[in-house]
XYZ file of C-alpha atoms in Angstrom:
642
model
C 59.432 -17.773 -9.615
C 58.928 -15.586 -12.513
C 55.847 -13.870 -13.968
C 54.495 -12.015 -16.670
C 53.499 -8.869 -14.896
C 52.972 -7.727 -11.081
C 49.248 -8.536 -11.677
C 49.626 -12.253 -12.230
C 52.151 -11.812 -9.215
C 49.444 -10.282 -7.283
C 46.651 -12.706 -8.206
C 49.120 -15.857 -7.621
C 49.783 -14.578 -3.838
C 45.849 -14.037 -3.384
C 44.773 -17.465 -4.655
C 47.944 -18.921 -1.919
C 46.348 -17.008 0.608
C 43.041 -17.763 -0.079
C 44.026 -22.131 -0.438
C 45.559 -22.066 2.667
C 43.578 -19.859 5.134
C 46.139 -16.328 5.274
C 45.504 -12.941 5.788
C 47.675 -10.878 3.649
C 48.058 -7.600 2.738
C 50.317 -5.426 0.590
C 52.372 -2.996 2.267
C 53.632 -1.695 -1.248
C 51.595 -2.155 -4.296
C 53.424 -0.518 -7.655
C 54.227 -1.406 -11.444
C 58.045 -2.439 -10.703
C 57.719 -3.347 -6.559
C 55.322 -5.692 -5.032
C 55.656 -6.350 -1.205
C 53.300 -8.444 1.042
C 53.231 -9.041 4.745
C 50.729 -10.971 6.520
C 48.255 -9.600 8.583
C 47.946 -12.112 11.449
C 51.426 -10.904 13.137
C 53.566 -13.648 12.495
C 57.169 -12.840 10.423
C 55.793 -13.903 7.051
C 56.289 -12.074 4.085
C 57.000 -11.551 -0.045
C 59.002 -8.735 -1.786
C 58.975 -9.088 -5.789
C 59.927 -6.184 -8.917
C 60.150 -6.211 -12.663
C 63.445 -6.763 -14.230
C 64.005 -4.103 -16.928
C 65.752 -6.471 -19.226
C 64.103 -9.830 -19.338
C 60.629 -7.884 -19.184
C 59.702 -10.255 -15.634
C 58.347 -9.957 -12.519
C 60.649 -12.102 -10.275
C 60.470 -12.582 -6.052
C 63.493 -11.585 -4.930
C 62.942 -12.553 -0.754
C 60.801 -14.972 1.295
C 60.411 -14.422 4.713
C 59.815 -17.159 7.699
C 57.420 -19.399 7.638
C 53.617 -18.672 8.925
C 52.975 -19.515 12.318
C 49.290 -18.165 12.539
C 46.467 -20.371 12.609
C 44.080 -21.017 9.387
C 41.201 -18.401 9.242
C 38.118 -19.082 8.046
C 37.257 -16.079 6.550
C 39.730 -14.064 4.048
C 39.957 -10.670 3.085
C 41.390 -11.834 -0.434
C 38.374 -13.738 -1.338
C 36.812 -10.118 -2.878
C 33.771 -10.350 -5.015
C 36.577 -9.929 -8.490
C 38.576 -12.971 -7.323
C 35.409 -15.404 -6.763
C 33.888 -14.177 -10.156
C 37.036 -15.120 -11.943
C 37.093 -18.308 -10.202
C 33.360 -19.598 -10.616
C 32.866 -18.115 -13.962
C 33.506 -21.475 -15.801
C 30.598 -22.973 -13.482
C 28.523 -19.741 -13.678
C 29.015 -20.017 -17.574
C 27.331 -23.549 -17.511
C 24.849 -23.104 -15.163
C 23.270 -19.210 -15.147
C 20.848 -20.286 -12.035
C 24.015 -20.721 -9.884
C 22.627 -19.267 -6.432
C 24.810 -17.574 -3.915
C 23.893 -20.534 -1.833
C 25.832 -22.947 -3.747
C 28.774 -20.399 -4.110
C 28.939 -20.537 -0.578
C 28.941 -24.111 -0.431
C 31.472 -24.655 -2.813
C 33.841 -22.490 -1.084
C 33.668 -24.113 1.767
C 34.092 -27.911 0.142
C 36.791 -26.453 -1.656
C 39.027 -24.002 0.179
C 37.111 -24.007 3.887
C 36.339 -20.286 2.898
C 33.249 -18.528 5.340
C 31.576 -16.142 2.805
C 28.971 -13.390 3.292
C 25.712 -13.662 1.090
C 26.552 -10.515 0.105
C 29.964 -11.026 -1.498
C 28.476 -14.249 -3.228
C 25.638 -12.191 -4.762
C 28.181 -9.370 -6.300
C 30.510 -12.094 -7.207
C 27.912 -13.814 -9.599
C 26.256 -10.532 -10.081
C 30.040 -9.337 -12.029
C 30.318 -13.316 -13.892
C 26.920 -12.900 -15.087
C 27.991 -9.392 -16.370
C 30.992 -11.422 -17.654
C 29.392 -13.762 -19.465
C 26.104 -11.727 -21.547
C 28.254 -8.498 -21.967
C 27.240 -4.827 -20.962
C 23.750 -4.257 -21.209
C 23.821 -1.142 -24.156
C 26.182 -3.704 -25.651
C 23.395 -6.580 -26.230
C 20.934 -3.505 -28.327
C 24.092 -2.710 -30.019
C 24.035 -6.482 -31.499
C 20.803 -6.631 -32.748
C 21.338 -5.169 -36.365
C 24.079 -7.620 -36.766
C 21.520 -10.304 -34.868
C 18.512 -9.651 -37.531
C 21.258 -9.837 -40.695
C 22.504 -12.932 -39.586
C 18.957 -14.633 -39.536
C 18.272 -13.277 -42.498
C 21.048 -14.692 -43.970
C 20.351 -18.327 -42.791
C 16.196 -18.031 -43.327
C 15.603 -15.990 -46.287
C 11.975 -16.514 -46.298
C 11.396 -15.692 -41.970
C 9.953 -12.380 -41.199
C 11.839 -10.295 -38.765
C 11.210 -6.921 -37.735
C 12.903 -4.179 -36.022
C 10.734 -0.898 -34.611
C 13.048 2.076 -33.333
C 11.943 5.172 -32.079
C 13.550 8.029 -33.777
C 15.144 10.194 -33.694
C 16.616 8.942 -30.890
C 17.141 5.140 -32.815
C 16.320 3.952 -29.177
C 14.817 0.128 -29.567
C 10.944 -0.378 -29.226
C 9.905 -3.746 -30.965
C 11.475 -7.055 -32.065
C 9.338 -9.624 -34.501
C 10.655 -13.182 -34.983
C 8.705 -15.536 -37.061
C 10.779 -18.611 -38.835
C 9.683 -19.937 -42.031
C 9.834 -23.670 -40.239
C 7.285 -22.471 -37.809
C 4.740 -20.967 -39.928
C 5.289 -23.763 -42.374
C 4.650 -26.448 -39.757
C 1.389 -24.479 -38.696
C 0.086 -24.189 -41.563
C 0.748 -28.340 -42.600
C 0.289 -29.985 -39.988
C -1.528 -28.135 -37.218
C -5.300 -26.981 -36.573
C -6.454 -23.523 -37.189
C -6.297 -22.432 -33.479
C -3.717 -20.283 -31.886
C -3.456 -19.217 -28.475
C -2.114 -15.711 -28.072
C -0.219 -14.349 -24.454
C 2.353 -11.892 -22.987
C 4.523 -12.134 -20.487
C 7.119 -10.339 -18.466
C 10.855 -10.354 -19.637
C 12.440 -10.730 -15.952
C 15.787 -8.121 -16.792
C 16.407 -4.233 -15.736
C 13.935 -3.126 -18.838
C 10.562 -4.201 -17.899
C 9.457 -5.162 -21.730
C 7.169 -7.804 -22.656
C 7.369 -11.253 -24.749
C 4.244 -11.539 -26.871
C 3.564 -15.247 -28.242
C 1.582 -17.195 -30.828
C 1.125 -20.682 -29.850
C -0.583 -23.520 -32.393
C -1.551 -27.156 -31.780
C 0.720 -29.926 -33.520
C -1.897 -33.464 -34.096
C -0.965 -34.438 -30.211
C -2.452 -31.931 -28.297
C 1.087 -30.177 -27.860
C 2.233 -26.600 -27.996
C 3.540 -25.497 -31.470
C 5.310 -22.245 -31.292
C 4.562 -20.146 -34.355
C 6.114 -16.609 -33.610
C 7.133 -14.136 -30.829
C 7.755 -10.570 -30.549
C 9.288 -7.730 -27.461
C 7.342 -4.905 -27.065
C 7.668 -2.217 -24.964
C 4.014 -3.342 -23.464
C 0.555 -5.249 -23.552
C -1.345 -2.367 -25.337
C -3.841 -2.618 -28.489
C -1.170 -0.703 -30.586
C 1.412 -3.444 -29.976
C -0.286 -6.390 -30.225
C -1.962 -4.888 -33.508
C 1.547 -4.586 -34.786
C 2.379 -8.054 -34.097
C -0.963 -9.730 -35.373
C -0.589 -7.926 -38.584
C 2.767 -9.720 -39.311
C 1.341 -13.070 -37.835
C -1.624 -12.611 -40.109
C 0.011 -12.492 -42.933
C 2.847 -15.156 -42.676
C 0.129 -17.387 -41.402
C -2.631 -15.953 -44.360
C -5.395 -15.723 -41.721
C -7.279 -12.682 -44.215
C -10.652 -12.056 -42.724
C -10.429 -14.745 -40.142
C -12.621 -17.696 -41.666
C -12.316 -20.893 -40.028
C -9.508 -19.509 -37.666
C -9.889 -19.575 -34.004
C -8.270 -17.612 -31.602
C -7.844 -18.037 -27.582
C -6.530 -15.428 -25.111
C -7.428 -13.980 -22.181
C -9.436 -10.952 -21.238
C -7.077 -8.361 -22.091
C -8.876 -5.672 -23.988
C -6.217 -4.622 -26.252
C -6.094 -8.142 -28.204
C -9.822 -8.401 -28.001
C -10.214 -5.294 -30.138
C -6.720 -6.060 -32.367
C -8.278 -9.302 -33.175
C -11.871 -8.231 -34.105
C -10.673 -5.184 -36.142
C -7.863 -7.804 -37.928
C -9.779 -10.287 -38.485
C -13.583 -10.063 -38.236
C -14.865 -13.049 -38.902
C -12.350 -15.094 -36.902
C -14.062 -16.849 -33.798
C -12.642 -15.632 -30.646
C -12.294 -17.319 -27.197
C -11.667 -16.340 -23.651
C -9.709 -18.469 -21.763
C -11.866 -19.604 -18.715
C -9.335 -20.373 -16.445
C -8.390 -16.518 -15.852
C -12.577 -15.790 -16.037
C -12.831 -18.420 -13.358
C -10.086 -16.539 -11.395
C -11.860 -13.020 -11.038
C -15.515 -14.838 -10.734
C -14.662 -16.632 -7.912
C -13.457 -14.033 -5.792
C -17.434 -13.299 -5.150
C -18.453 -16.830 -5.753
C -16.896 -19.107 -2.900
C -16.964 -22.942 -2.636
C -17.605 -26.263 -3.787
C -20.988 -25.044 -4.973
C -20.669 -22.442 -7.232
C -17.166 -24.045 -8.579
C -19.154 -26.892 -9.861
C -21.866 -24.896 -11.310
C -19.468 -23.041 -12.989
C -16.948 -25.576 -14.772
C -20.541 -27.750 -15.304
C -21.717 -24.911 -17.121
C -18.068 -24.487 -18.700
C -17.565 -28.107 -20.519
C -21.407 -28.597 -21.564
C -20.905 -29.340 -24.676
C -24.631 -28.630 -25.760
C -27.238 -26.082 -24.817
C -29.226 -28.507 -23.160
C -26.763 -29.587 -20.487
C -25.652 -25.907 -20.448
C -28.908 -24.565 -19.443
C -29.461 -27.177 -16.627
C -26.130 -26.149 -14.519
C -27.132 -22.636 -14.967
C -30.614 -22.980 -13.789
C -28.684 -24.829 -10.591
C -26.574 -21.723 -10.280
C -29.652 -19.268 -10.308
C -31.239 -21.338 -7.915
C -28.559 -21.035 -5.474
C -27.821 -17.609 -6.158
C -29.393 -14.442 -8.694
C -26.393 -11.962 -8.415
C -23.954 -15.593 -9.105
C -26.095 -16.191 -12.137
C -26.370 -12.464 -13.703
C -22.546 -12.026 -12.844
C -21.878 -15.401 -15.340
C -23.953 -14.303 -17.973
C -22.155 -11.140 -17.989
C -18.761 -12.589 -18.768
C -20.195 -13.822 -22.307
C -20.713 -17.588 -21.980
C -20.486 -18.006 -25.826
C -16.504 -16.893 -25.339
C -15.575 -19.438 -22.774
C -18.554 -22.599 -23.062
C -18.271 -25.453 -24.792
C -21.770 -25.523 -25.695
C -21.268 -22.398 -28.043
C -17.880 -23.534 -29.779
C -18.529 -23.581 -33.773
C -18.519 -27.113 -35.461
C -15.371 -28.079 -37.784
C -12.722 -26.139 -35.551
C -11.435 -29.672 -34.019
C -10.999 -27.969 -31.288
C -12.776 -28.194 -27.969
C -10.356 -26.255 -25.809
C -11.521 -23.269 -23.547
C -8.526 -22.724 -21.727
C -5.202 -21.050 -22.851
C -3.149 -24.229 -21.526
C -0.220 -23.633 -24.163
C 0.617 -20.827 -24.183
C 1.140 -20.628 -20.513
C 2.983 -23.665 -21.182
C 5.250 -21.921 -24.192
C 5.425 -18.671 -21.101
C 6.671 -21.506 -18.633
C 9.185 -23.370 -20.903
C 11.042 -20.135 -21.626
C 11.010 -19.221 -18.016
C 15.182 -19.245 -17.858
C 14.867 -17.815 -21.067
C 13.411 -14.443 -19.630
C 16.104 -13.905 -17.511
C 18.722 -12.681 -20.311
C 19.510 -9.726 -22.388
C 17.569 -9.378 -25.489
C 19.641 -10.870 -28.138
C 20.706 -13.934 -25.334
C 17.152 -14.387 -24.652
C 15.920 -14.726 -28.759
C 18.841 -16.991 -29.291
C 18.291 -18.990 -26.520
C 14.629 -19.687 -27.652
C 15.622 -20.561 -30.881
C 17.848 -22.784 -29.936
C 15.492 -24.669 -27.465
C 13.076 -24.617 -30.129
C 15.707 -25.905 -32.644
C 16.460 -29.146 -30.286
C 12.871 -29.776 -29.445
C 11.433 -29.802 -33.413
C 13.960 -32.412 -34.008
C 13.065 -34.441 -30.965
C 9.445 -34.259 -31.982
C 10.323 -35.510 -35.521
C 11.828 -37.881 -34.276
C 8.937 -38.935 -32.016
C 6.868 -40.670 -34.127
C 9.551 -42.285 -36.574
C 8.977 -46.100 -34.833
C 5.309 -45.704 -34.065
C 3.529 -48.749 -35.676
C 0.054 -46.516 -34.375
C -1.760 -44.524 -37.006
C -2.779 -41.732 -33.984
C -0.882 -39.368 -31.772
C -0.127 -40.563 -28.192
C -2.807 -38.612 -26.502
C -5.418 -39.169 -28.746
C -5.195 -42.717 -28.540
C -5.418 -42.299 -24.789
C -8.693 -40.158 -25.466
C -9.850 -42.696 -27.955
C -9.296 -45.264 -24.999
C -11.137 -43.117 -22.340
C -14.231 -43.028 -24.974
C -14.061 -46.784 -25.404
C -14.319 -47.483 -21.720
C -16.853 -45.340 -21.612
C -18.983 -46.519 -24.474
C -19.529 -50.064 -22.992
C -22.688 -47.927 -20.437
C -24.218 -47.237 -24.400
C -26.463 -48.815 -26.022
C -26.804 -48.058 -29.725
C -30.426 -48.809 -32.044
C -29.487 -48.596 -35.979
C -31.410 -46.783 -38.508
C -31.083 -47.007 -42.132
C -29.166 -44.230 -43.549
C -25.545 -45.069 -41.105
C -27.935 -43.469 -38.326
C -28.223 -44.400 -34.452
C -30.127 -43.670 -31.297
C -27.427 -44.026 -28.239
C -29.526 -45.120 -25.009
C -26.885 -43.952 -21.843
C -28.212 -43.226 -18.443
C -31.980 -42.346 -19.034
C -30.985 -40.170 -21.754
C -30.864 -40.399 -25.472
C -28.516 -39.573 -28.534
C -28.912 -38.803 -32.365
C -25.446 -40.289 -34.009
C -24.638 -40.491 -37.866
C -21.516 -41.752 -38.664
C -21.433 -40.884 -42.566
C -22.328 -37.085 -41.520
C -19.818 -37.826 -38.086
C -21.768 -36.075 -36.264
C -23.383 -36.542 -32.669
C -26.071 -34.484 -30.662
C -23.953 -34.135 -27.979
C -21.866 -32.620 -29.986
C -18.449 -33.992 -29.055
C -17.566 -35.284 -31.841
C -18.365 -32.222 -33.596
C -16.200 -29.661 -31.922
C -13.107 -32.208 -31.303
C -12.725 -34.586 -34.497
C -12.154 -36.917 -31.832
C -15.332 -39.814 -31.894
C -17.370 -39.673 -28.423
C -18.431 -42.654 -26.647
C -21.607 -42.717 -27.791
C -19.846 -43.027 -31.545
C -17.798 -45.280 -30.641
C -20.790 -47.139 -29.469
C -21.903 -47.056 -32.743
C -18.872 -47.972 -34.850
C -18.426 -50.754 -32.576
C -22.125 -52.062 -33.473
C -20.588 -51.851 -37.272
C -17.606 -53.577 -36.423
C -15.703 -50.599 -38.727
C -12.157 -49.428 -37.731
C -12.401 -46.499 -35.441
C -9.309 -44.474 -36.796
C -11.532 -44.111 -40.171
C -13.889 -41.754 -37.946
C -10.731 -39.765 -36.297
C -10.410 -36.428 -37.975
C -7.140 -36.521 -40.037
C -5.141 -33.476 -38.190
C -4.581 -35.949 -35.072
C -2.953 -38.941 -37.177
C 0.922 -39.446 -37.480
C 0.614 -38.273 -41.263
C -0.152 -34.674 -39.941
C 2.096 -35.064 -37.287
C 5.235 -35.429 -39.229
C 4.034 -33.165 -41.721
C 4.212 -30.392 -38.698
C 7.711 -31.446 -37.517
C 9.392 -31.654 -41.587
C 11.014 -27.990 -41.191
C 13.662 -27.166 -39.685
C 14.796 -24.537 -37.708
C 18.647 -22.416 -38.833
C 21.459 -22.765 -37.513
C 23.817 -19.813 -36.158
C 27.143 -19.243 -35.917
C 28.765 -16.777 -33.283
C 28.458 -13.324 -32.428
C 31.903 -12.705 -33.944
C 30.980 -13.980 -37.270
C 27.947 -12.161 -37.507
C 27.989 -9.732 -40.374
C 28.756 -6.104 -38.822
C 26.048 -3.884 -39.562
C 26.531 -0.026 -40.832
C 23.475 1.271 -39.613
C 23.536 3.569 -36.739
C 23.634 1.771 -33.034
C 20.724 1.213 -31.489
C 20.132 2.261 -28.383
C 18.515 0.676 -24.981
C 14.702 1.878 -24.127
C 14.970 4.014 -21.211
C 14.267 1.960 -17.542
C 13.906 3.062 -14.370
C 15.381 0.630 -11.727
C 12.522 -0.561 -9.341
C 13.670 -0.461 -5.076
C 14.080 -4.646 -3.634
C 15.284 -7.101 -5.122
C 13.314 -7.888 -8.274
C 10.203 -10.731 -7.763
C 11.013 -14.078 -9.687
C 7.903 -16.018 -8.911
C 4.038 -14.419 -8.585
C 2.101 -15.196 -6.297
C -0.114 -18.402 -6.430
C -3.582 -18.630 -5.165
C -6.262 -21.626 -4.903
C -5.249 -23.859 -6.970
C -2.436 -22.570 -8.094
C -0.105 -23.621 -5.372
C -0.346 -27.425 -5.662
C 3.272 -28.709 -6.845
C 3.597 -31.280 -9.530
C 5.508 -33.981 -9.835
C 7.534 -34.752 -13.328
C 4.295 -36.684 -14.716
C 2.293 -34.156 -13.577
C 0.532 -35.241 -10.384
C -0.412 -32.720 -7.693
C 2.040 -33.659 -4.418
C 0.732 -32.813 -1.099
C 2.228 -29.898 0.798
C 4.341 -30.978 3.165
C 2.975 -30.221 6.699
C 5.267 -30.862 10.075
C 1.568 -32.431 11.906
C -0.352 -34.421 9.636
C -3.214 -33.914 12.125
C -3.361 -30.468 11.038
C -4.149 -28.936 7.308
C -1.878 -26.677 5.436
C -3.241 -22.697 5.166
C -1.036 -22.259 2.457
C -3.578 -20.771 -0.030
C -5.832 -19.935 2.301
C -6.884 -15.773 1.498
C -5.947 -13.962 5.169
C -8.706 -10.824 6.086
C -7.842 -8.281 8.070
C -9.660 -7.964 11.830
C -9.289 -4.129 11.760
C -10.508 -3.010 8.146
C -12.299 -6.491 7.431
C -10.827 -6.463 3.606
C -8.675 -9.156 2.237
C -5.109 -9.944 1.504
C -3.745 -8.381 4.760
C -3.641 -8.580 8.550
C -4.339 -6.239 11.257
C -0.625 -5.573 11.823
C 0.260 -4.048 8.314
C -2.840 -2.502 7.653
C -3.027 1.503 6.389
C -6.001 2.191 7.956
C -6.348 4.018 11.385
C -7.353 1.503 13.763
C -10.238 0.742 14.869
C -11.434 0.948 18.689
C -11.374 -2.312 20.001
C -14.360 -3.065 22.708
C -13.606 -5.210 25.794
C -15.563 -7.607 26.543
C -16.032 -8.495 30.172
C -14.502 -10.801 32.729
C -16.235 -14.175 32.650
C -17.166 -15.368 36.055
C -15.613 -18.013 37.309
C -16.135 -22.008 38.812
C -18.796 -24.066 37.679
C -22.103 -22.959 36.519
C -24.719 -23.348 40.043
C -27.124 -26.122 39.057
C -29.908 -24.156 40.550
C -29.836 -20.375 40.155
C -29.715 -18.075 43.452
C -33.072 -15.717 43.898
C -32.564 -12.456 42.607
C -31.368 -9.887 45.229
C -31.481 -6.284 45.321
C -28.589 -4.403 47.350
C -30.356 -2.333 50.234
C -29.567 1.046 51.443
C -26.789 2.443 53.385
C -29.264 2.977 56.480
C -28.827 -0.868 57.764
C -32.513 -2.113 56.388
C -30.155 -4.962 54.959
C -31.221 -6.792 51.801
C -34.771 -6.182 50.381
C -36.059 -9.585 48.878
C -38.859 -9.861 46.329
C -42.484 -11.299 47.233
C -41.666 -14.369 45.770
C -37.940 -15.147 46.557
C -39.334 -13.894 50.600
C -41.898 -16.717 50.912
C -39.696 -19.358 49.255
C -37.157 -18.630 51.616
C -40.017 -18.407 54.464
C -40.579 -21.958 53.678
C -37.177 -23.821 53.634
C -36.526 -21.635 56.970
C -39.704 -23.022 58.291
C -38.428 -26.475 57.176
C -36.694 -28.969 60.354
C -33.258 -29.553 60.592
C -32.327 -33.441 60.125
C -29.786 -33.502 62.618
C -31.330 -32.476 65.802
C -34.988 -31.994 64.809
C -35.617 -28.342 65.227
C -36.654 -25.515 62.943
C -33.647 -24.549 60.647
C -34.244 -20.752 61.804
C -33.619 -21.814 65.396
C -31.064 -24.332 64.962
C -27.265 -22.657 65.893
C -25.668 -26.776 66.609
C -22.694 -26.941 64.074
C -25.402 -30.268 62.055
């Protein structure tokens, strides 16, 4: 046989020894001479060299045949060789596990590997496949030219530190995106950072919208070095003004408590309304407030949608506790109620839902270099615009999906209503002992609903039902397929690859500096409460699967420590010096005497025996005095075994 050079001879005699269970090693390993022998013992073996004149490497002598027996594990099966070998399958799947190498090796060659060797092996194909890691900062001149080339209108920004041209900040915002926000979605965005999951611990910041079906919109994104005021100041002022927020009017903003964006939104814009998500409020409250009790009180207090309603689950909660009460009240119930959300916003949403769900649906994302990563969210984002224009091509309905489930919640709900007309398009809505104003030429309602969602209530619906009008007239525009398609009419570029990407003549830029953390890095947080339910595909909470179903799960459950009585750890790896433990005493033992002995008092060490008491002495004067039932006498003088 005949080959190029005495690597492809070498790698041809390790994949043979590897396919059919051998142990071989090289007794000589040069350019021009190749000799292998195998390890086992048995008289097998290979000599090859290069011929000078026909530029080949050629075996020259075969030994005997192998008489060893198969092994199951091979020392030519190195971490190089399997990363050559899977890279194809790493390539299409970048969540290959060491698991599944394993597996695979076994199906295919009966190959016992070390989770170690699997882990370096896809460790090097990763390395393989996204290029060094200076190489990837290196890229991103070339990376902003080329989308500047295809989307001439898109804002993107590059911040470097100089002098040392070392990378700090990365702004991508696509012309379809803002374009689509501002034509077919609501004037709410949901801002959030998360954690880029590679060696530089950097973070994603995101602008999330609402399309007319309740669904994320993704409007822009930026890395930053971290969640600080200065950054996300820098990457509100380019969202501002591709999205022409100016002072904020009639623009509402959700996030959560993080102090930085509370103070770059209200210096940016002033007069834009501003809510807390109450989801991560909820969170930190409860870790005072346990139980059913004060949860209700709080999410009753939460989704009141007027003052009214708002003020009676708050007077529960000060009932049941002061310091529960005071400690709500502090958190700024105007941010996170629906009782204090202005009118017009068609918006009744006090959770940041979205943009957790944007954080989630890049969570593979995360995992790559920069340049990877930004081209692997456009590209999702690319595929799922189309897919959404595409979603409400055949709909004969004039709403969205989900609001016309809403508008059929309401409807079911409306039949409990009674509605009295008024001149004027007025009503009074009679529903459980309680009463509404409705005026459905102002489309407004007391409860105020309507008001904050653009969606009609039930006790409108009541109403328009008592008219007999259409009730799609009285849904707010923004949620019907008109808007919708309007949202999803702008499309996202298309790229070409890295090699055709215009080279760049600035200087390199270089990597921020990062410090590699000890362990293996975390790829999941930690879920508490109700966090840790899993879902199923349509979104229904599964129950955790417990070996006795006689016994609950205590996954969830917040362990305390016995020694330092503080939470989140046990006795056994607590820091604190331990605490003396006192010992209780020895139970006695048998059954508990029906009726008590008398007290007795030990006597001395003289012989005057035991001293009774005055009392216990003439109760047991007379049962001595008593007669015995066998034989007649008095107890006292009775020695017959009776």
């Amino acid at each position: 046989m005949r080959f190029e050079s005495h690597t492809q001879f070498k790698r041809a005699v390790q994949k043979y020894a590897i396919m059919n269970g051998y142990n071989i090693g090289w007794k000589k390993s040069e350019f021009k001479k190749m000799y292998a022998k195998c390890v086992s013992g048995c008289e097998w073996s290979l000599y090859g060299s290069w011929l000078n004149k026909e530029k080949t490497f050629v075996i020259k002598t075969i030994g005997e045949d192998h008489t060893c027996p198969r092994s199951m594990r091979n020392k030519s099966a190195s971490y190089v060789w399997l990363a050559e070998e899977f890279l194809p399958k790493i390539r299409t799947n970048l969540k290959y596990t060491a698991a599944q190498l394993q597996a695979d090796a076994m199906e295919m060659w009966g190959l016992t590997l070390n989770k170690r060797t699997c882990y370096r092996a896809i460790a090097r194909a990763l390395k393989i496949i996204r290029g060094p890691f200076a190489e990837q900062y290196k890229l991103l001149a070339s990376y902003k030219a080329q989308l500047k080339q295809s989307s001439k209108n898109s804002t993107f920004h590059v911040l470097l530190r100089h002098p040392q041209n070392m990378f700090k900040r990365f702004y991508v915002g696509f012309e379809g995106l803002k374009m689509g926000c501002l034509e077919g979605c609501r004037k709410v965005i949901g801002l959030d950072g998360c954690f880029i999951k590679t060696v530089v611990r950097q973070i994603l910041l995101c602008a999330v919208g609402r399309d007319g079906n309740n669904q994320m919109f993704p409007v822009a994104w930026a890395v930053v070095e971290a969640e600080t005021q200065d950054s996300w100041t820098w990457f509100l002022k380019f969202l501002f003004t591709d999205l022409q927020v100016g002072r904020g009017d009639c623009w509402t903003f959700i996030s959560d408590q993080q102090k930085g964006l509370i103070s770059a939104v209200s210096s940016l814009a002033p007069c834009a309304e501003h809510r807390n998500c109450s989801r991560h409020i909820y969170a930190n409250w409860k870790k005072l407030y346990k139980g059913e009790t004060f949860r209700n009180y709080f999410w009753k207090a939460a989704y009141a949608t007027y003052e009214a309603e708002f003020n009676i689950a708050i007077k529960g909660m000060k009932e049941e506790s002061v310091d529960a009460y005071e400690d709500f009240m502090r958190q700024g119930p105007e941010h996170f109620c629906r009782a204090f959300i202005k009118a017009g916003r068609k918006c009744d949403a006090i959770e940041n839902n979205l943009s957790e769900t944007f954080n989630a649906y890049i969570c593979k994302q995360r995992e790559m270099p920069i340049v990877d990563m930004l081209e692997a969210i456009r590209t999702a984002l690319m595929v799922r615009m189309y897919e959404k224009s595409q979603l409400m091509v055949d709909s004969r309905d004039e709403l969205c999906p989900r609001i016309r489930g809403k508008v059929e919640e309401a409807k079911m709900k409306s039949r409990c209503c009674v509605a009295k007309p008024c001149i004027g398009g007025k009503f009074e809505v009679e529903v459980d002992n309680d009463r509404f104003e409705v005026d459905l030429r102002g489309m407004t309602c007391t409860c105020r609903q309507w008001d904050i969602s653009g969606i009609p209530c039930s006790h409108a619906i009541s109403c328009i039902n008592y008219m007999k009008h259409e009730i799609n007239q009285y849904v707010d525009d923004c949620f019907k397929k008109e808007a919708y398609e309007r949202c999803y009419q702008f499309p996202l570029p298309t790229l070409s690859g890295k090699k055709m990407w215009p080279l760049s003549t600035e200087e390199p830029i270089l990597p921020p500096p990062f410090r590699k953390l000890p362990g293996r890095p975390k790829k999941q947080r930690n879920k508490q409460g109700e966090n840790i339910e899993k879902r199923t595909r349509k979104g229904k909470a599964m129950v955790h699967p417990n070996t006795n179903p006689n016994k609950l799960t205590k996954v969830g459950v917040i362990i305390s420590c016995s020694n330092c009585h503080d939470s989140g750890h046990n006795k056994r790896t607590c820091l604190k010096p331990l605490a003396p433990t006192q010992i209780k005493p020895p139970g006695k033992k048998g059954r508990p005497r029906k009726h008590p002995r008398p007290a007795m008092v030990k006597g001395t060490s003289t012989g005057q025996g035991d001293a009774i008491t005055q009392e216990s002495a003439s109760q047991t004067h007379h049962v001595s005095n008593q007669a015995c039932r066998t034989c007649g006498t008095q107890e006292s003088a009775c020695h017959a075994p009776c």
